[in-house]
Amino acid sequence: MRIVLASKSPRRIEILSKFAEFESIPSLVEEKYSKRLKPREIAMYLSLIKALDVEERIKEKNALIISADTIVVLDEILEKPKSREEAFCFLQKLKGRVHKVITGYTILNQKNLKKITDFEETKVQFGNYDNSFIDKYLDKNEYIDKAGAYAIQGYGKLLVKKITGDYMNIVGFPIYSISQHLKNDFNIDLMD
């Protein structure tokens, strides 16, 4: 079956490429949501609208579409920072505290319209670091295009004291949970 990843995220592409052949067709949908939704509902909703956007654009109707959206939550959603200054504020807020990383994901089979939307949640505790450490981290430019202003797969590891849950979820693609749904709900085994 043709697999389509509804993302241009280098991290998601890298992770899925280890297990399956697929093509990447990024969603073009604007990421808007109701503020009344809970964080996990937001992540799942955004993954769903991304999958539906790509599904609409694939004319052959023969693909299995996988989409994901990751958010960072500490009192509020810390989205992708719009500037270095905003990234600095996010990292100051996160230091010494536990926050949640939530990835919503959708798997949609175009042939029979079967669809699963679910989420993975991981708790991350940051260490206590000073402002000069934040500046050094921001100099690495890893905060750009990253929810919560950090990339755990890079220098962002130095911010993290403890993780409770799925590391790959923090990277943005909880491959274990996704693989279980693929196997159990869509009869696709990534080990084959």
PDB file of C-alpha atoms in Angstrom:
ATOM      1  CA  MET A   1       0.000   0.000   0.000  1.00  0.00           C
ATOM      2  CA  ARG A   2       1.186   3.507  -0.777  1.00  0.00           C
ATOM      3  CA  ILE A   3       2.108   5.354   2.432  1.00  0.00           C
ATOM      4  CA  VAL A   4       2.030   9.141   2.589  1.00  0.00           C
ATOM      5  CA  LEU A   5       3.454  11.169   5.453  1.00  0.00           C
ATOM      6  CA  ALA A   6       1.497  14.413   5.687  1.00  0.00           C
ATOM      7  CA  SER A   7       4.526  16.353   6.884  1.00  0.00           C
ATOM      8  CA  LYS A   8       7.698  18.068   5.760  1.00  0.00           C
ATOM      9  CA  SER A   9       9.283  17.717   9.206  1.00  0.00           C
ATOM     10  CA  PRO A  10      12.828  16.393   8.779  1.00  0.00           C
ATOM     11  CA  ARG A  11      12.498  14.574  12.111  1.00  0.00           C
ATOM     12  CA  ARG A  12       9.298  12.761  11.149  1.00  0.00           C
ATOM     13  CA  ILE A  13      10.708  11.915   7.720  1.00  0.00           C
ATOM     14  CA  GLU A  14      13.898  10.542   9.270  1.00  0.00           C
ATOM     15  CA  ILE A  15      12.050   8.396  11.814  1.00  0.00           C
ATOM     16  CA  LEU A  16       9.525   6.884   9.393  1.00  0.00           C
ATOM     17  CA  SER A  17      12.171   6.290   6.697  1.00  0.00           C
ATOM     18  CA  LYS A  18      13.846   3.747   8.985  1.00  0.00           C
ATOM     19  CA  PHE A  19      10.732   1.563   8.862  1.00  0.00           C
ATOM     20  CA  ALA A  20       8.818   2.149   5.631  1.00  0.00           C
ATOM     21  CA  GLU A  21       8.963   3.474   2.110  1.00  0.00           C
ATOM     22  CA  PHE A  22       6.707   6.497   1.781  1.00  0.00           C
ATOM     23  CA  GLU A  23       6.332   9.847   0.155  1.00  0.00           C
ATOM     24  CA  SER A  24       6.070  13.147   1.957  1.00  0.00           C
ATOM     25  CA  ILE A  25       3.198  15.442   1.009  1.00  0.00           C
ATOM     26  CA  PRO A  26       3.062  18.327   3.477  1.00  0.00           C
ATOM     27  CA  SER A  27      -0.274  19.632   4.623  1.00  0.00           C
ATOM     28  CA  LEU A  28      -1.116  23.158   3.506  1.00  0.00           C
ATOM     29  CA  VAL A  29      -3.798  23.701   6.126  1.00  0.00           C
ATOM     30  CA  GLU A  30      -3.625  26.659   8.495  1.00  0.00           C
ATOM     31  CA  GLU A  31      -3.209  25.436  12.072  1.00  0.00           C
ATOM     32  CA  LYS A  32      -6.163  27.121  13.762  1.00  0.00           C
ATOM     33  CA  TYR A  33      -8.147  25.632  16.617  1.00  0.00           C
ATOM     34  CA  SER A  34     -10.708  26.519  19.251  1.00  0.00           C
ATOM     35  CA  LYS A  35      -9.193  27.766  22.504  1.00  0.00           C
ATOM     36  CA  ARG A  36     -11.875  25.762  24.332  1.00  0.00           C
ATOM     37  CA  LEU A  37     -10.216  22.472  23.383  1.00  0.00           C
ATOM     38  CA  LYS A  38      -7.943  20.671  25.835  1.00  0.00           C
ATOM     39  CA  PRO A  39      -4.279  20.374  24.751  1.00  0.00           C
ATOM     40  CA  ARG A  40      -4.564  16.699  23.726  1.00  0.00           C
ATOM     41  CA  GLU A  41      -7.721  17.536  21.744  1.00  0.00           C
ATOM     42  CA  ILE A  42      -5.839  20.329  19.980  1.00  0.00           C
ATOM     43  CA  ALA A  43      -2.968  18.029  18.987  1.00  0.00           C
ATOM     44  CA  MET A  44      -5.394  15.378  17.705  1.00  0.00           C
ATOM     45  CA  TYR A  45      -7.538  17.939  15.878  1.00  0.00           C
ATOM     46  CA  LEU A  46      -4.510  19.462  14.136  1.00  0.00           C
ATOM     47  CA  SER A  47      -3.261  16.030  13.072  1.00  0.00           C
ATOM     48  CA  LEU A  48      -6.731  15.207  11.733  1.00  0.00           C
ATOM     49  CA  ILE A  49      -7.095  18.363   9.639  1.00  0.00           C
ATOM     50  CA  LYS A  50      -3.593  17.811   8.239  1.00  0.00           C
ATOM     51  CA  ALA A  51      -4.489  14.251   7.191  1.00  0.00           C
ATOM     52  CA  LEU A  52      -7.798  15.360   5.674  1.00  0.00           C
ATOM     53  CA  ASP A  53      -6.081  18.165   3.748  1.00  0.00           C
ATOM     54  CA  VAL A  54      -3.595  15.754   2.180  1.00  0.00           C
ATOM     55  CA  GLU A  55      -6.311  13.123   1.623  1.00  0.00           C
ATOM     56  CA  GLU A  56      -8.329  15.652  -0.362  1.00  0.00           C
ATOM     57  CA  ARG A  57      -5.357  16.417  -2.621  1.00  0.00           C
ATOM     58  CA  ILE A  58      -4.474  12.789  -3.473  1.00  0.00           C
ATOM     59  CA  LYS A  59      -6.615  11.971  -6.497  1.00  0.00           C
ATOM     60  CA  GLU A  60      -5.883   8.221  -6.783  1.00  0.00           C
ATOM     61  CA  LYS A  61      -7.491   7.470  -3.384  1.00  0.00           C
ATOM     62  CA  ASN A  62      -5.063   4.615  -2.763  1.00  0.00           C
ATOM     63  CA  ALA A  63      -2.919   5.879   0.098  1.00  0.00           C
ATOM     64  CA  LEU A  64      -2.512   5.330   3.790  1.00  0.00           C
ATOM     65  CA  ILE A  65      -1.919   8.812   5.198  1.00  0.00           C
ATOM     66  CA  ILE A  66      -0.085   9.442   8.460  1.00  0.00           C
ATOM     67  CA  SER A  67      -0.028  12.891  10.032  1.00  0.00           C
ATOM     68  CA  ALA A  68       1.107  14.285  13.369  1.00  0.00           C
ATOM     69  CA  ASP A  69       1.169  17.482  15.371  1.00  0.00           C
ATOM     70  CA  THR A  70       3.245  18.090  18.492  1.00  0.00           C
ATOM     71  CA  ILE A  71       2.596  20.679  21.161  1.00  0.00           C
ATOM     72  CA  VAL A  72       4.390  21.625  24.371  1.00  0.00           C
ATOM     73  CA  VAL A  73       2.246  22.509  27.379  1.00  0.00           C
ATOM     74  CA  LEU A  74       3.173  24.304  30.599  1.00  0.00           C
ATOM     75  CA  ASP A  75       0.206  26.268  31.963  1.00  0.00           C
ATOM     76  CA  GLU A  76      -0.467  27.147  28.301  1.00  0.00           C
ATOM     77  CA  ILE A  77       0.561  25.886  24.878  1.00  0.00           C
ATOM     78  CA  LEU A  78       4.096  26.920  23.972  1.00  0.00           C
ATOM     79  CA  GLU A  79       3.971  26.940  20.196  1.00  0.00           C
ATOM     80  CA  LYS A  80       6.839  27.437  17.774  1.00  0.00           C
ATOM     81  CA  PRO A  81       8.493  30.685  18.876  1.00  0.00           C
ATOM     82  CA  LYS A  82       8.179  33.594  16.478  1.00  0.00           C
ATOM     83  CA  SER A  83      11.497  35.108  17.534  1.00  0.00           C
ATOM     84  CA  ARG A  84      14.640  34.479  19.549  1.00  0.00           C
ATOM     85  CA  GLU A  85      13.195  36.677  22.296  1.00  0.00           C
ATOM     86  CA  GLU A  86      10.050  34.564  22.529  1.00  0.00           C
ATOM     87  CA  ALA A  87      12.192  31.390  22.561  1.00  0.00           C
ATOM     88  CA  PHE A  88      14.198  32.879  25.451  1.00  0.00           C
ATOM     89  CA  CYS A  89      10.968  33.505  27.390  1.00  0.00           C
ATOM     90  CA  PHE A  90       9.770  29.930  26.735  1.00  0.00           C
ATOM     91  CA  LEU A  91      13.031  28.426  28.000  1.00  0.00           C
ATOM     92  CA  GLN A  92      13.005  30.656  31.085  1.00  0.00           C
ATOM     93  CA  LYS A  93       9.479  29.491  31.821  1.00  0.00           C
ATOM     94  CA  LEU A  94      10.399  25.808  31.332  1.00  0.00           C
ATOM     95  CA  LYS A  95      13.558  25.766  33.458  1.00  0.00           C
ATOM     96  CA  GLY A  96      13.339  23.646  36.590  1.00  0.00           C
ATOM     97  CA  ARG A  97       9.764  22.622  35.804  1.00  0.00           C
ATOM     98  CA  VAL A  98       7.893  19.651  34.379  1.00  0.00           C
ATOM     99  CA  HIS A  99       5.979  20.163  31.147  1.00  0.00           C
ATOM    100  CA  LYS A 100       4.046  17.908  28.779  1.00  0.00           C
ATOM    101  CA  VAL A 101       4.810  17.111  25.170  1.00  0.00           C
ATOM    102  CA  ILE A 102       1.704  15.891  23.365  1.00  0.00           C
ATOM    103  CA  THR A 103       1.692  14.519  19.839  1.00  0.00           C
ATOM    104  CA  GLY A 104      -1.627  13.933  18.160  1.00  0.00           C
ATOM    105  CA  TYR A 105      -1.527  11.633  15.159  1.00  0.00           C
ATOM    106  CA  THR A 106      -3.962  10.430  12.534  1.00  0.00           C
ATOM    107  CA  ILE A 107      -3.776   7.364  10.298  1.00  0.00           C
ATOM    108  CA  LEU A 108      -6.256   7.416   7.422  1.00  0.00           C
ATOM    109  CA  ASN A 109      -6.807   4.719   4.796  1.00  0.00           C
ATOM    110  CA  GLN A 110      -8.195   6.294   1.627  1.00  0.00           C
ATOM    111  CA  LYS A 111      -9.433   2.982   0.218  1.00  0.00           C
ATOM    112  CA  ASN A 112     -11.936   2.216   2.969  1.00  0.00           C
ATOM    113  CA  LEU A 113     -11.923   5.581   4.808  1.00  0.00           C
ATOM    114  CA  LYS A 114     -10.892   3.907   8.062  1.00  0.00           C
ATOM    115  CA  LYS A 115      -9.382   6.507  10.345  1.00  0.00           C
ATOM    116  CA  ILE A 116      -7.675   6.468  13.743  1.00  0.00           C
ATOM    117  CA  THR A 117      -6.807   9.633  15.651  1.00  0.00           C
ATOM    118  CA  ASP A 118      -4.919   9.246  18.915  1.00  0.00           C
ATOM    119  CA  PHE A 119      -2.233  10.940  20.998  1.00  0.00           C
ATOM    120  CA  GLU A 120       0.893  10.263  23.020  1.00  0.00           C
ATOM    121  CA  GLU A 121       1.866  12.301  26.078  1.00  0.00           C
ATOM    122  CA  THR A 122       5.325  12.525  27.643  1.00  0.00           C
ATOM    123  CA  LYS A 123       6.409  14.467  30.727  1.00  0.00           C
ATOM    124  CA  VAL A 124       9.709  16.317  30.535  1.00  0.00           C
ATOM    125  CA  GLN A 125      11.505  17.926  33.457  1.00  0.00           C
ATOM    126  CA  PHE A 126      14.024  20.613  32.611  1.00  0.00           C
ATOM    127  CA  GLY A 127      17.043  21.284  34.772  1.00  0.00           C
ATOM    128  CA  ASN A 128      17.850  24.587  36.405  1.00  0.00           C
ATOM    129  CA  TYR A 129      20.061  26.632  34.112  1.00  0.00           C
ATOM    130  CA  ASP A 130      20.962  30.285  33.983  1.00  0.00           C
ATOM    131  CA  ASN A 131      20.268  32.893  31.319  1.00  0.00           C
ATOM    132  CA  SER A 132      23.736  32.562  29.784  1.00  0.00           C
ATOM    133  CA  PHE A 133      23.024  28.856  29.202  1.00  0.00           C
ATOM    134  CA  ILE A 134      19.771  29.793  27.449  1.00  0.00           C
ATOM    135  CA  ASP A 135      21.670  32.268  25.248  1.00  0.00           C
ATOM    136  CA  LYS A 136      24.259  29.638  24.328  1.00  0.00           C
ATOM    137  CA  TYR A 137      21.489  27.199  23.441  1.00  0.00           C
ATOM    138  CA  LEU A 138      19.679  29.776  21.334  1.00  0.00           C
ATOM    139  CA  ASP A 139      22.950  30.491  19.485  1.00  0.00           C
ATOM    140  CA  LYS A 140      22.675  26.919  18.116  1.00  0.00           C
ATOM    141  CA  ASN A 141      19.417  27.957  16.341  1.00  0.00           C
ATOM    142  CA  GLU A 142      17.701  24.684  17.264  1.00  0.00           C
ATOM    143  CA  TYR A 143      14.694  26.568  18.609  1.00  0.00           C
ATOM    144  CA  ILE A 144      13.597  27.621  15.123  1.00  0.00           C
ATOM    145  CA  ASP A 145      10.417  25.806  14.044  1.00  0.00           C
ATOM    146  CA  LYS A 146      10.269  23.759  17.282  1.00  0.00           C
ATOM    147  CA  ALA A 147       7.302  23.656  19.635  1.00  0.00           C
ATOM    148  CA  GLY A 148       8.450  24.849  23.055  1.00  0.00           C
ATOM    149  CA  ALA A 149      11.671  26.282  21.523  1.00  0.00           C
ATOM    150  CA  TYR A 150      13.846  23.191  21.913  1.00  0.00           C
ATOM    151  CA  ALA A 151      14.979  20.081  20.061  1.00  0.00           C
ATOM    152  CA  ILE A 152      15.661  17.146  22.365  1.00  0.00           C
ATOM    153  CA  GLN A 153      17.498  15.266  19.618  1.00  0.00           C
ATOM    154  CA  GLY A 154      20.200  17.954  19.552  1.00  0.00           C
ATOM    155  CA  TYR A 155      21.725  20.304  22.110  1.00  0.00           C
ATOM    156  CA  GLY A 156      18.291  20.411  23.736  1.00  0.00           C
ATOM    157  CA  LYS A 157      19.278  17.200  25.543  1.00  0.00           C
ATOM    158  CA  LEU A 158      21.354  19.425  27.819  1.00  0.00           C
ATOM    159  CA  LEU A 159      18.177  21.157  29.021  1.00  0.00           C
ATOM    160  CA  VAL A 160      16.456  17.936  30.078  1.00  0.00           C
ATOM    161  CA  LYS A 161      16.840  16.436  33.543  1.00  0.00           C
ATOM    162  CA  LYS A 162      14.197  13.686  33.331  1.00  0.00           C
ATOM    163  CA  ILE A 163      11.736  12.137  30.894  1.00  0.00           C
ATOM    164  CA  THR A 164       8.659  10.097  31.795  1.00  0.00           C
ATOM    165  CA  GLY A 165       7.255   8.425  28.695  1.00  0.00           C
ATOM    166  CA  ASP A 166       8.173   8.057  25.037  1.00  0.00           C
ATOM    167  CA  TYR A 167      11.357   9.853  23.916  1.00  0.00           C
ATOM    168  CA  MET A 168      10.302   9.634  20.247  1.00  0.00           C
ATOM    169  CA  ASN A 169       7.142  11.530  21.143  1.00  0.00           C
ATOM    170  CA  ILE A 170       9.288  14.478  22.223  1.00  0.00           C
ATOM    171  CA  VAL A 171      11.063  14.319  18.849  1.00  0.00           C
ATOM    172  CA  GLY A 172       7.589  14.606  17.305  1.00  0.00           C
ATOM    173  CA  PHE A 173       6.728  11.134  16.016  1.00  0.00           C
ATOM    174  CA  PRO A 174       5.774   8.467  18.590  1.00  0.00           C
ATOM    175  CA  ILE A 175       6.687   5.562  16.328  1.00  0.00           C
ATOM    176  CA  TYR A 176       5.823   2.862  18.893  1.00  0.00           C
ATOM    177  CA  SER A 177       2.201   3.991  19.296  1.00  0.00           C
ATOM    178  CA  ILE A 178       1.829   4.630  15.576  1.00  0.00           C
ATOM    179  CA  SER A 179       3.294   1.210  14.715  1.00  0.00           C
ATOM    180  CA  GLN A 180       0.867  -0.495  17.099  1.00  0.00           C
ATOM    181  CA  HIS A 181      -2.113   1.164  15.392  1.00  0.00           C
ATOM    182  CA  LEU A 182      -0.696   0.317  11.962  1.00  0.00           C
ATOM    183  CA  LYS A 183      -0.367  -3.338  12.957  1.00  0.00           C
ATOM    184  CA  ASN A 184      -3.578  -3.763  14.949  1.00  0.00           C
ATOM    185  CA  ASP A 185      -5.943  -1.500  13.000  1.00  0.00           C
ATOM    186  CA  PHE A 186      -4.538  -1.468   9.448  1.00  0.00           C
ATOM    187  CA  ASN A 187      -2.696  -4.824   9.239  1.00  0.00           C
ATOM    188  CA  ILE A 188       0.614  -3.119   8.407  1.00  0.00           C
ATOM    189  CA  ASP A 189       3.637  -4.468  10.267  1.00  0.00           C
ATOM    190  CA  LEU A 190       6.657  -2.153  10.111  1.00  0.00           C
ATOM    191  CA  MET A 191       8.888  -5.156  10.881  1.00  0.00           C
ATOM    192  CA  ASP A 192       8.047  -6.702   7.485  1.00  0.00           C
TER     193      ASP A 192
END
